[in-house]
Amino acid sequence: NGQFSVYFLSSHVPKEMDLSGKSNEEKWRFMKESFHPFLELTHNWGTEKDEAFSYHNGNDEPRGFGHTGFLVDDLEETCVLLQRENVRFKKLPHEGSMRGIAFAYDADGYWVELIQRGVTFL
């Protein structure tokens, strides 16, 4: 049907920039002028009403696209805040052999990697 919604996500919005109550034009200007990266997600309408529609999350076999990742300034604090909002985790920072990362599940079961800014795996 050609209808869609676009969402922009960022892991960093300065505290002094409260976007609530701002016009779409003001929000768009802030995003275009920001030094920090934004992830664009586009939802093409229609499949949510299609009973036969299915998709593969990329983490199950056969594996495909696996996950997105975000750098965060404070990984522990970010995980606590997300847990307070009932976000489920595949891996918390203290679990497993790799420190400095966590994997949360989004609402559809996709993995979202959270990476402590400045961590190195080399």
XYZ file of N, CA and C in Angstrom:
366
model
N 0.811 -1.202 0.000
C 0.000 0.000 0.000
C 0.851 1.262 0.000
N 2.177 1.126 0.143
C 3.072 2.265 0.063
C 3.227 3.080 1.334
N 2.480 2.739 2.386
C 2.609 3.502 3.629
C 3.766 2.956 4.452
N 4.426 3.841 5.180
C 5.545 3.425 6.015
C 5.729 4.398 7.161
N 6.446 3.948 8.177
C 6.861 4.789 9.299
C 8.372 4.707 9.395
N 8.997 5.801 9.766
C 10.450 5.833 9.915
C 10.766 6.203 11.353
N 11.707 5.463 11.948
C 12.142 5.703 13.323
C 13.649 5.918 13.304
N 14.114 6.863 14.097
C 15.540 7.131 14.209
C 15.950 6.902 15.657
N 16.996 6.108 15.840
C 17.485 5.782 17.176
C 18.902 6.295 17.346
N 19.191 6.782 18.535
C 20.536 7.217 18.873
C 20.819 6.841 20.313
N 22.043 6.491 20.585
C 22.408 6.159 21.959
C 22.836 7.389 22.737
N 22.865 8.541 22.074
C 23.322 9.738 22.782
C 22.498 10.944 22.366
N 21.775 11.490 23.292
C 21.097 12.770 23.097
C 21.496 13.632 24.284
N 22.142 14.760 24.034
C 22.566 15.615 25.152
C 21.391 15.965 26.054
N 21.657 15.993 27.357
C 20.599 16.286 28.334
C 19.941 17.636 28.082
N 20.717 18.574 27.567
C 20.150 19.895 27.331
C 19.225 19.930 26.107
N 19.194 18.850 25.335
C 18.333 18.808 24.152
C 17.141 17.907 24.420
N 16.110 18.467 25.003
C 14.868 17.739 25.250
C 14.019 17.850 23.992
N 13.777 16.718 23.319
C 13.049 16.733 22.054
C 11.538 16.719 22.230
N 11.058 16.475 23.455
C 9.612 16.474 23.653
C 9.071 17.882 23.432
N 7.962 17.958 22.740
C 7.351 19.242 22.457
C 7.944 19.966 21.263
N 8.985 19.389 20.657
C 9.597 20.013 19.484
C 8.834 19.599 18.229
N 8.842 20.456 17.243
C 8.203 20.133 15.968
C 9.046 19.096 15.232
N 8.449 18.439 14.253
C 9.197 17.474 13.443
C 10.369 18.150 12.747
N 10.179 19.379 12.305
C 11.255 20.118 11.645
C 12.410 20.368 12.610
N 12.112 20.725 13.869
C 13.164 20.957 14.872
C 13.902 19.656 15.188
N 13.171 18.564 15.301
C 13.800 17.267 15.567
C 14.702 16.868 14.412
N 14.217 17.041 13.197
C 14.994 16.677 12.011
C 16.270 17.522 11.934
N 16.170 18.827 12.205
C 17.341 19.711 12.185
C 18.368 19.260 13.229
N 17.890 18.921 14.437
C 18.797 18.453 15.482
C 19.544 17.197 15.012
N 18.816 16.273 14.415
C 19.426 15.023 13.983
C 20.453 15.265 12.869
N 20.116 16.098 11.905
C 21.029 16.366 10.789
C 22.297 17.076 11.250
N 22.174 17.904 12.280
C 23.322 18.690 12.747
C 24.113 17.984 13.847
N 23.624 16.845 14.321
C 24.268 16.141 15.426
C 25.542 15.441 14.968
N 26.530 15.448 15.830
C 27.764 14.704 15.579
C 27.531 13.207 15.759
N 26.577 12.839 16.604
C 26.357 11.449 16.977
C 25.554 10.702 15.914
N 25.860 9.411 15.729
C 25.158 8.634 14.695
C 23.730 8.280 15.095
N 22.902 8.091 14.100
C 21.529 7.655 14.274
C 21.304 6.424 13.409
N 20.504 5.504 13.899
C 20.107 4.328 13.145
C 18.693 4.564 12.632
N 18.495 4.414 11.343
C 17.165 4.576 10.751
C 16.513 3.216 10.597
N 15.305 3.088 11.117
C 14.503 1.882 10.944
C 13.244 2.269 10.180
N 12.945 1.534 9.135
C 11.758 1.812 8.329
C 10.797 0.646 8.451
N 9.569 0.943 8.820
C 8.503 -0.064 8.899
C 7.594 0.136 7.702
N 7.613 -0.818 6.761
C 6.703 -0.794 5.626
C 5.419 -1.476 6.048
N 4.336 -0.744 6.013
C 3.059 -1.221 6.521
C 2.488 -2.346 5.657
N 1.700 -3.196 6.284
C 0.940 -4.204 5.554
C 1.183 -5.617 6.024
N 2.429 -5.964 6.328
C 2.716 -7.349 6.702
C 2.116 -7.729 8.044
N 1.879 -6.744 8.918
C 1.321 -7.054 10.236
C -0.112 -7.570 10.140
N -0.766 -7.371 9.001
C -2.132 -7.857 8.809
C -2.176 -9.114 7.942
N -1.025 -9.569 7.473
C -0.939 -10.737 6.599
C -0.719 -11.982 7.457
N -1.745 -12.810 7.598
C -1.684 -14.012 8.444
C -0.573 -14.966 8.022
N -0.224 -14.993 6.740
C 0.777 -15.934 6.229
C 2.198 -15.376 6.290
N 2.339 -14.121 6.680
C 3.658 -13.507 6.682
C 4.528 -14.098 7.782
N 5.777 -14.369 7.451
C 6.754 -14.792 8.459
C 8.115 -14.222 8.070
N 8.972 -14.125 9.029
C 10.316 -13.660 8.743
C 11.297 -14.451 9.589
N 12.535 -14.373 9.207
C 13.607 -15.085 9.885
C 14.430 -14.061 10.653
N 14.704 -14.325 11.932
C 15.396 -13.316 12.732
C 16.907 -13.299 12.520
N 17.449 -14.206 11.743
C 18.870 -14.196 11.423
C 19.749 -14.841 12.472
N 19.214 -15.086 13.667
C 19.997 -15.718 14.733
C 19.771 -17.224 14.783
N 18.620 -17.667 14.296
C 18.312 -19.094 14.263
C 18.892 -19.707 12.992
N 18.965 -21.034 12.944
C 19.478 -21.716 11.753
C 18.441 -21.671 10.647
N 18.801 -21.480 9.399
C 20.155 -21.113 8.963
C 20.420 -19.645 9.293
N 21.619 -19.393 9.780
C 21.948 -18.038 10.204
C 22.081 -17.100 9.023
N 21.659 -15.879 9.256
C 21.768 -14.817 8.256
C 22.188 -13.558 8.968
N 21.497 -12.473 8.697
C 21.762 -11.223 9.406
C 21.576 -11.472 10.890
N 22.554 -11.154 11.709
C 22.508 -11.498 13.118
C 22.021 -10.414 14.049
N 22.631 -9.231 14.033
C 22.238 -8.226 15.009
C 22.787 -6.854 14.643
N 22.284 -5.856 15.349
C 22.834 -4.510 15.275
C 23.559 -4.255 16.585
N 24.432 -3.278 16.610
C 25.167 -2.955 17.819
C 25.211 -1.457 18.040
N 25.265 -1.084 19.317
C 25.339 0.315 19.712
C 26.438 0.498 20.735
N 27.242 1.550 20.569
C 28.188 1.950 21.598
C 27.423 2.702 22.675
N 27.726 2.424 23.932
C 27.097 3.138 25.048
C 28.191 3.644 25.980
N 27.907 4.738 26.666
C 28.895 5.338 27.560
C 29.057 4.555 28.861
N 27.993 3.941 29.345
C 28.038 3.183 30.596
C 27.208 1.919 30.421
N 27.876 0.829 30.088
C 27.197 -0.425 29.775
C 26.382 -0.951 30.948
N 26.969 -0.939 32.132
C 26.254 -1.443 33.315
C 24.973 -0.644 33.559
N 25.077 0.670 33.523
C 23.910 1.524 33.762
C 22.850 1.319 32.677
N 23.294 1.199 31.433
C 22.360 0.971 30.330
C 21.590 -0.322 30.533
N 22.280 -1.385 30.933
C 21.616 -2.676 31.156
C 20.617 -2.585 32.307
N 20.983 -1.905 33.383
C 20.072 -1.741 34.517
C 18.813 -0.993 34.082
N 19.001 0.091 33.328
C 17.855 0.873 32.860
C 16.945 0.038 31.958
N 17.532 -0.749 31.079
C 16.726 -1.591 30.190
C 16.010 -2.700 30.958
N 16.691 -3.279 31.937
C 16.053 -4.316 32.754
C 14.863 -3.754 33.527
N 14.973 -2.510 33.981
C 13.845 -1.870 34.673
C 12.624 -1.748 33.756
N 12.890 -1.697 32.447
C 11.810 -1.606 31.451
C 11.422 -2.994 30.934
N 11.868 -4.040 31.647
C 11.541 -5.438 31.317
C 12.116 -5.914 29.994
N 13.235 -5.339 29.571
C 13.932 -5.823 28.384
C 14.646 -7.115 28.769
N 14.495 -8.135 27.932
C 15.155 -9.425 28.163
C 16.559 -9.390 27.565
N 17.469 -10.131 28.201
C 18.851 -10.188 27.737
C 19.255 -11.609 27.393
N 20.022 -11.730 26.317
C 20.665 -12.997 25.979
C 21.952 -13.120 26.795
N 22.661 -11.994 26.952
C 23.932 -11.979 27.687
C 24.084 -10.634 28.388
N 24.369 -10.672 29.664
C 24.681 -9.467 30.438
C 26.195 -9.282 30.479
N 26.680 -8.090 30.820
C 28.115 -7.812 30.761
C 28.985 -8.772 31.574
N 28.501 -9.267 32.699
C 29.313 -10.133 33.559
C 29.240 -11.607 33.153
N 28.427 -11.947 32.173
C 28.260 -13.340 31.755
C 29.192 -13.674 30.589
N 29.603 -14.919 30.531
C 30.446 -15.370 29.428
C 31.864 -14.862 29.531
N 32.648 -15.143 28.506
C 34.064 -14.775 28.537
C 34.335 -13.379 27.977
N 33.407 -12.836 27.204
C 33.616 -11.497 26.633
C 33.004 -10.440 27.541
N 33.855 -9.611 28.111
C 33.401 -8.512 28.954
C 33.272 -7.255 28.098
N 32.496 -6.302 28.570
C 32.361 -5.051 27.843
C 31.266 -5.055 26.800
N 30.506 -6.168 26.739
C 29.381 -6.226 25.812
C 28.191 -6.909 26.483
N 27.030 -6.624 25.951
C 25.799 -7.303 26.370
C 24.953 -7.486 25.127
N 24.032 -8.445 25.179
C 23.081 -8.651 24.085
C 21.681 -8.641 24.670
N 20.870 -7.705 24.196
C 19.467 -7.635 24.590
C 18.632 -8.157 23.428
N 17.411 -8.564 23.729
C 16.466 -8.948 22.685
C 15.527 -7.780 22.418
N 15.254 -7.506 21.148
C 14.203 -6.545 20.863
C 12.860 -7.265 20.911
N 11.792 -6.565 20.651
C 10.448 -7.136 20.779
C 10.198 -8.294 19.821
N 10.968 -8.375 18.730
C 10.803 -9.453 17.758
C 11.828 -10.569 17.917
N 12.658 -10.476 18.940
C 13.648 -11.516 19.174
C 14.996 -11.288 18.511
N 15.166 -10.148 17.836
C 16.472 -9.836 17.262
C 17.434 -9.471 18.390
N 18.696 -9.799 18.184
C 19.711 -9.422 19.158
C 20.130 -7.976 18.912
N 20.314 -7.249 19.999
C 20.860 -5.895 19.941
C 22.085 -5.898 20.849
N 23.246 -5.699 20.241
C 24.491 -5.698 21.008
C 24.716 -4.319 21.597
N 25.080 -4.284 22.864
C 25.435 -3.053 23.552
C 26.919 -3.159 23.888
N 27.699 -2.183 23.457
C 29.152 -2.245 23.573
C 29.636 -1.065 24.394
N 30.410 -1.341 25.425
C 30.998 -0.274 26.236
C 31.933 0.557 25.371
N 31.651 1.856 25.275
C 32.506 2.739 24.482
C 33.941 2.648 24.992
N 34.877 2.465 24.083
C 36.292 2.414 24.427
C 36.828 1.011 24.663
N 35.951 0.010 24.744
C 36.416 -1.352 24.976
C 37.125 -1.854 23.724
N 38.130 -2.677 23.919
C 38.842 -3.275 22.794
C 38.895 -4.776 22.981
N 38.797 -5.484 21.884
C 38.830 -6.951 21.931
C 40.097 -7.487 21.307
N 41.065 -6.607 21.036
C 42.334 -7.027 20.411
C 43.367 -7.339 21.446
